[in-house]
Amino acid sequence: MGTRRPVFMDAMEELIILDLPGWDQSSGIRREIEFFESRDRRVSLWSEASAEFVAPESSPVR
């Protein structure tokens, strides 16, 4: 019996990995990376992509 992936992975355009200690030793994360790369979808580490999600200082936080 094969491993089933969550349906949401088919809908996602990008995978952002929280690069916490040990992330690079996780077989589950490795499978997710392979899934996204095989579909030419972006794979990023949070430490590299987090700046893309910072709100401008002039934006009020609600």
N, CA, C and O atoms as a DFTB+ gen file, in Angstrom:
248 C
 N C O
     1  1       0.835      -1.173       0.000
     2  2       0.000       0.000       0.000
     3  2       0.882       1.239       0.000
     4  3       1.790       1.350       0.823
     5  1       0.622       2.193      -0.932
     6  2       1.463       3.370      -1.076
     7  2       1.131       4.450      -0.063
     8  3       0.083       4.427       0.582
     9  1       2.047       5.394       0.058
    10  2       1.839       6.522       0.949
    11  2       0.927       7.526       0.266
    12  3       1.134       7.866      -0.899
    13  1      -0.069       7.996       0.976
    14  2      -0.998       8.977       0.427
    15  2      -0.577      10.360       0.874
    16  3      -0.284      10.569       2.051
    17  1      -0.542      11.302      -0.043
    18  2      -0.204      12.679       0.319
    19  2      -1.499      13.439       0.583
    20  3      -2.544      13.113       0.020
    21  1      -1.424      14.447       1.438
    22  2      -2.604      15.266       1.705
    23  2      -3.062      15.992       0.441
    24  3      -2.236      16.429      -0.361
    25  1      -4.354      16.118       0.268
    26  2      -4.933      16.763      -0.912
    27  2      -4.456      18.208      -1.047
    28  3      -4.292      18.705      -2.161
    29  1      -4.233      18.883       0.083
    30  2      -3.847      20.291       0.009
    31  2      -2.532      20.506      -0.736
    32  3      -2.308      21.586      -1.284
    33  1      -1.662      19.505      -0.765
    34  2      -0.380      19.672      -1.466
    35  2      -0.592      19.875      -2.960
    36  3       0.186      20.582      -3.600
    37  1      -1.632      19.267      -3.528
    38  2      -1.930      19.468      -4.943
    39  2      -2.340      20.910      -5.222
    40  3      -2.102      21.418      -6.318
    41  1      -2.948      21.571      -4.250
    42  2      -3.444      22.929      -4.437
    43  2      -2.385      23.996      -4.158
    44  3      -2.548      25.144      -4.570
    45  1      -1.324      23.641      -3.477
    46  2      -0.307      24.617      -3.090
    47  2       0.609      24.957      -4.257
    48  3       0.970      24.087      -5.049
    49  1       0.980      26.230      -4.356
    50  2       1.896      26.687      -5.389
    51  2       3.340      26.678      -4.919
    52  3       4.261      26.616      -5.734
    53  1       3.543      26.740      -3.613
    54  2       4.886      26.874      -3.051
    55  2       4.955      26.145      -1.717
    56  3       3.971      26.061      -0.982
    57  1       6.140      25.621      -1.422
    58  2       6.410      25.002      -0.130
    59  2       7.446      25.861       0.587
    60  3       8.539      26.090       0.069
    61  1       7.095      26.335       1.782
    62  2       8.045      27.076       2.608
    63  2       8.315      26.228       3.838
    64  3       7.403      25.895       4.594
    65  1       9.575      25.884       4.026
    66  2       9.991      24.986       5.099
    67  2      10.499      25.804       6.274
    68  3      11.371      26.659       6.115
    69  1       9.953      25.540       7.452
    70  2      10.503      26.141       8.663
    71  2      11.815      25.421       8.955
    72  3      11.821      24.251       9.339
    73  1      12.905      26.117       8.774
    74  2      14.213      25.483       8.925
    75  2      14.667      25.481      10.384
    76  3      15.637      26.131      10.774
    77  1      13.911      24.713      11.163
    78  2      14.220      24.496      12.571
    79  2      15.251      23.373      12.676
    80  3      15.428      22.620      11.719
    81  1      15.924      23.246      13.798
    82  2      16.911      22.176      13.938
    83  2      16.317      20.812      13.577
    84  3      15.259      20.428      14.073
    85  1      17.016      20.098      12.711
    86  2      16.617      18.757      12.314
    87  2      15.727      18.676      11.087
    88  3      15.427      17.576      10.623
    89  1      15.292      19.822      10.542
    90  2      14.404      19.777       9.382
    91  2      15.032      19.003       8.230
    92  3      14.340      18.297       7.496
    93  1      16.349      19.139       8.074
    94  2      17.043      18.515       6.950
    95  2      17.245      17.010       7.141
    96  3      17.774      16.341       6.252
    97  1      16.834      16.479       8.275
    98  2      16.937      15.045       8.521
    99  2      15.575      14.358       8.450
   100  3      15.471      13.151       8.669
   101  1      14.535      15.128       8.143
   102  2      13.174      14.600       8.120
   103  2      12.856      13.951       6.775
   104  3      12.947      14.600       5.733
   105  1      12.487      12.684       6.798
   106  2      12.127      12.007       5.551
   107  2      10.803      12.553       5.008
   108  3      10.593      12.553       3.795
   109  1       9.922      13.010       5.874
   110  2       8.660      13.594       5.433
   111  2       8.881      14.893       4.673
   112  3       8.269      15.114       3.627
   113  1       9.742      15.742       5.186
   114  2      10.055      16.989       4.490
   115  2      10.751      16.680       3.169
   116  3      10.485      17.342       2.167
   117  1      11.627      15.698       3.151
   118  2      12.310      15.309       1.906
   119  2      11.287      14.901       0.850
   120  3      11.412      15.287      -0.313
   121  1      10.270      14.122       1.244
   122  2       9.225      13.717       0.292
   123  2       8.433      14.923      -0.211
   124  3       8.095      14.995      -1.393
   125  1       8.139      15.859       0.673
   126  2       7.414      17.054       0.255
   127  2       8.240      17.883      -0.725
   128  3       7.706      18.383      -1.715
   129  1       9.533      18.032      -0.458
   130  2      10.417      18.765      -1.373
   131  2      10.423      18.095      -2.738
   132  3      10.299      18.771      -3.759
   133  1      10.566      16.776      -2.767
   134  2      10.575      16.045      -4.034
   135  2       9.263      16.223      -4.785
   136  3       9.265      16.378      -6.007
   137  1       8.138      16.202      -4.066
   138  2       6.828      16.398      -4.682
   139  2       6.767      17.761      -5.369
   140  3       6.362      17.855      -6.527
   141  1       7.164      18.810      -4.664
   142  2       7.091      20.157      -5.227
   143  2       8.082      20.350      -6.365
   144  3       7.733      20.927      -7.394
   145  1       9.295      19.882      -6.198
   146  2      10.294      20.036      -7.256
   147  2       9.896      19.275      -8.518
   148  3      10.151      19.749      -9.625
   149  1       9.283      18.113      -8.372
   150  2       8.886      17.330      -9.544
   151  2       7.778      18.030     -10.337
   152  3       7.539      17.697     -11.498
   153  1       7.111      18.984      -9.719
   154  2       6.048      19.740     -10.387
   155  2       6.482      21.169     -10.695
   156  3       5.653      22.031     -10.984
   157  1       7.798      21.411     -10.630
   158  2       8.376      22.736     -10.882
   159  2       7.738      23.826     -10.027
   160  3       7.485      24.935     -10.497
   161  1       7.484      23.492      -8.767
   162  2       6.949      24.473      -7.827
   163  2       8.068      24.930      -6.903
   164  3       8.998      24.179      -6.609
   165  1       7.962      26.154      -6.459
   166  2       8.995      26.774      -5.633
   167  2       9.082      26.104      -4.260
   168  3       8.068      25.788      -3.638
   169  1      10.318      25.896      -3.805
   170  2      10.600      25.388      -2.461
   171  2      11.571      26.377      -1.816
   172  3      12.634      26.661      -2.368
   173  1      11.202      26.896      -0.650
   174  2      12.027      27.891       0.031
   175  2      12.171      27.530       1.503
   176  3      11.340      26.826       2.078
   177  1      13.238      28.029       2.088
   178  2      13.410      27.950       3.539
   179  2      12.858      29.236       4.132
   180  3      13.015      30.307       3.546
   181  1      12.209      29.137       5.296
   182  2      11.645      30.307       5.941
   183  2      12.704      31.372       6.196
   184  3      12.428      32.562       6.046
   185  1      13.905      30.965       6.577
   186  2      14.967      31.932       6.865
   187  2      15.322      32.761       5.636
   188  3      15.823      33.877       5.769
   189  1      15.068      32.231       4.444
   190  2      15.351      32.967       3.210
   191  2      14.122      33.730       2.706
   192  3      14.271      34.790       2.097
   193  1      12.923      33.219       2.945
   194  2      11.699      33.796       2.378
   195  2      10.958      34.718       3.334
   196  3      10.061      35.441       2.901
   197  1      11.295      34.719       4.600
   198  2      10.506      35.462       5.585
   199  2      10.422      36.954       5.282
   200  3       9.417      37.585       5.609
   201  1      11.439      37.528       4.674
   202  2      11.424      38.960       4.360
   203  2      10.303      39.313       3.389
   204  3       9.846      40.456       3.367
   205  1       9.854      38.353       2.589
   206  2       8.766      38.600       1.645
   207  2       7.432      38.802       2.356
   208  3       6.480      39.284       1.743
   209  1       7.342      38.445       3.628
   210  2       6.083      38.483       4.363
   211  2       6.039      39.575       5.423
   212  3       5.096      39.622       6.213
   213  1       7.013      40.432       5.459
   214  2       7.065      41.500       6.454
   215  2       6.205      42.658       5.962
   216  3       6.365      43.126       4.835
   217  1       5.294      43.114       6.814
   218  2       4.435      44.243       6.469
   219  2       5.245      45.535       6.495
   220  3       6.104      45.711       7.359
   221  1       4.979      46.433       5.558
   222  2       5.663      47.735       5.584
   223  2       5.370      48.451       6.898
   224  3       4.305      48.265       7.486
   225  1       6.306      49.262       7.354
   226  2       6.141      49.951       8.633
   227  2       4.930      50.874       8.640
   228  3       4.357      51.128       9.699
   229  1       4.531      51.381       7.474
   230  2       3.396      52.309       7.420
   231  2       2.050      51.589       7.493
   232  3       1.009      52.229       7.639
   233  1       2.071      50.259       7.391
   234  2       0.824      49.494       7.449
   235  2       0.443      49.224       8.896
   236  3       1.243      48.682       9.659
   237  1      -0.781      49.600       9.280
   238  2      -1.208      49.297      10.657
   239  2      -1.462      47.802      10.815
   240  3      -2.013      47.159       9.921
   241  1      -1.067      47.270      11.929
   242  2      -1.315      45.863      12.231
   243  2      -2.628      45.795      12.972
   244  3      -2.814      46.485      13.975
   245  1      -3.544      44.970      12.491
   246  2      -4.871      44.865      13.119
   247  2      -5.101      43.488      13.620
   248  3      -6.160      43.204      14.179
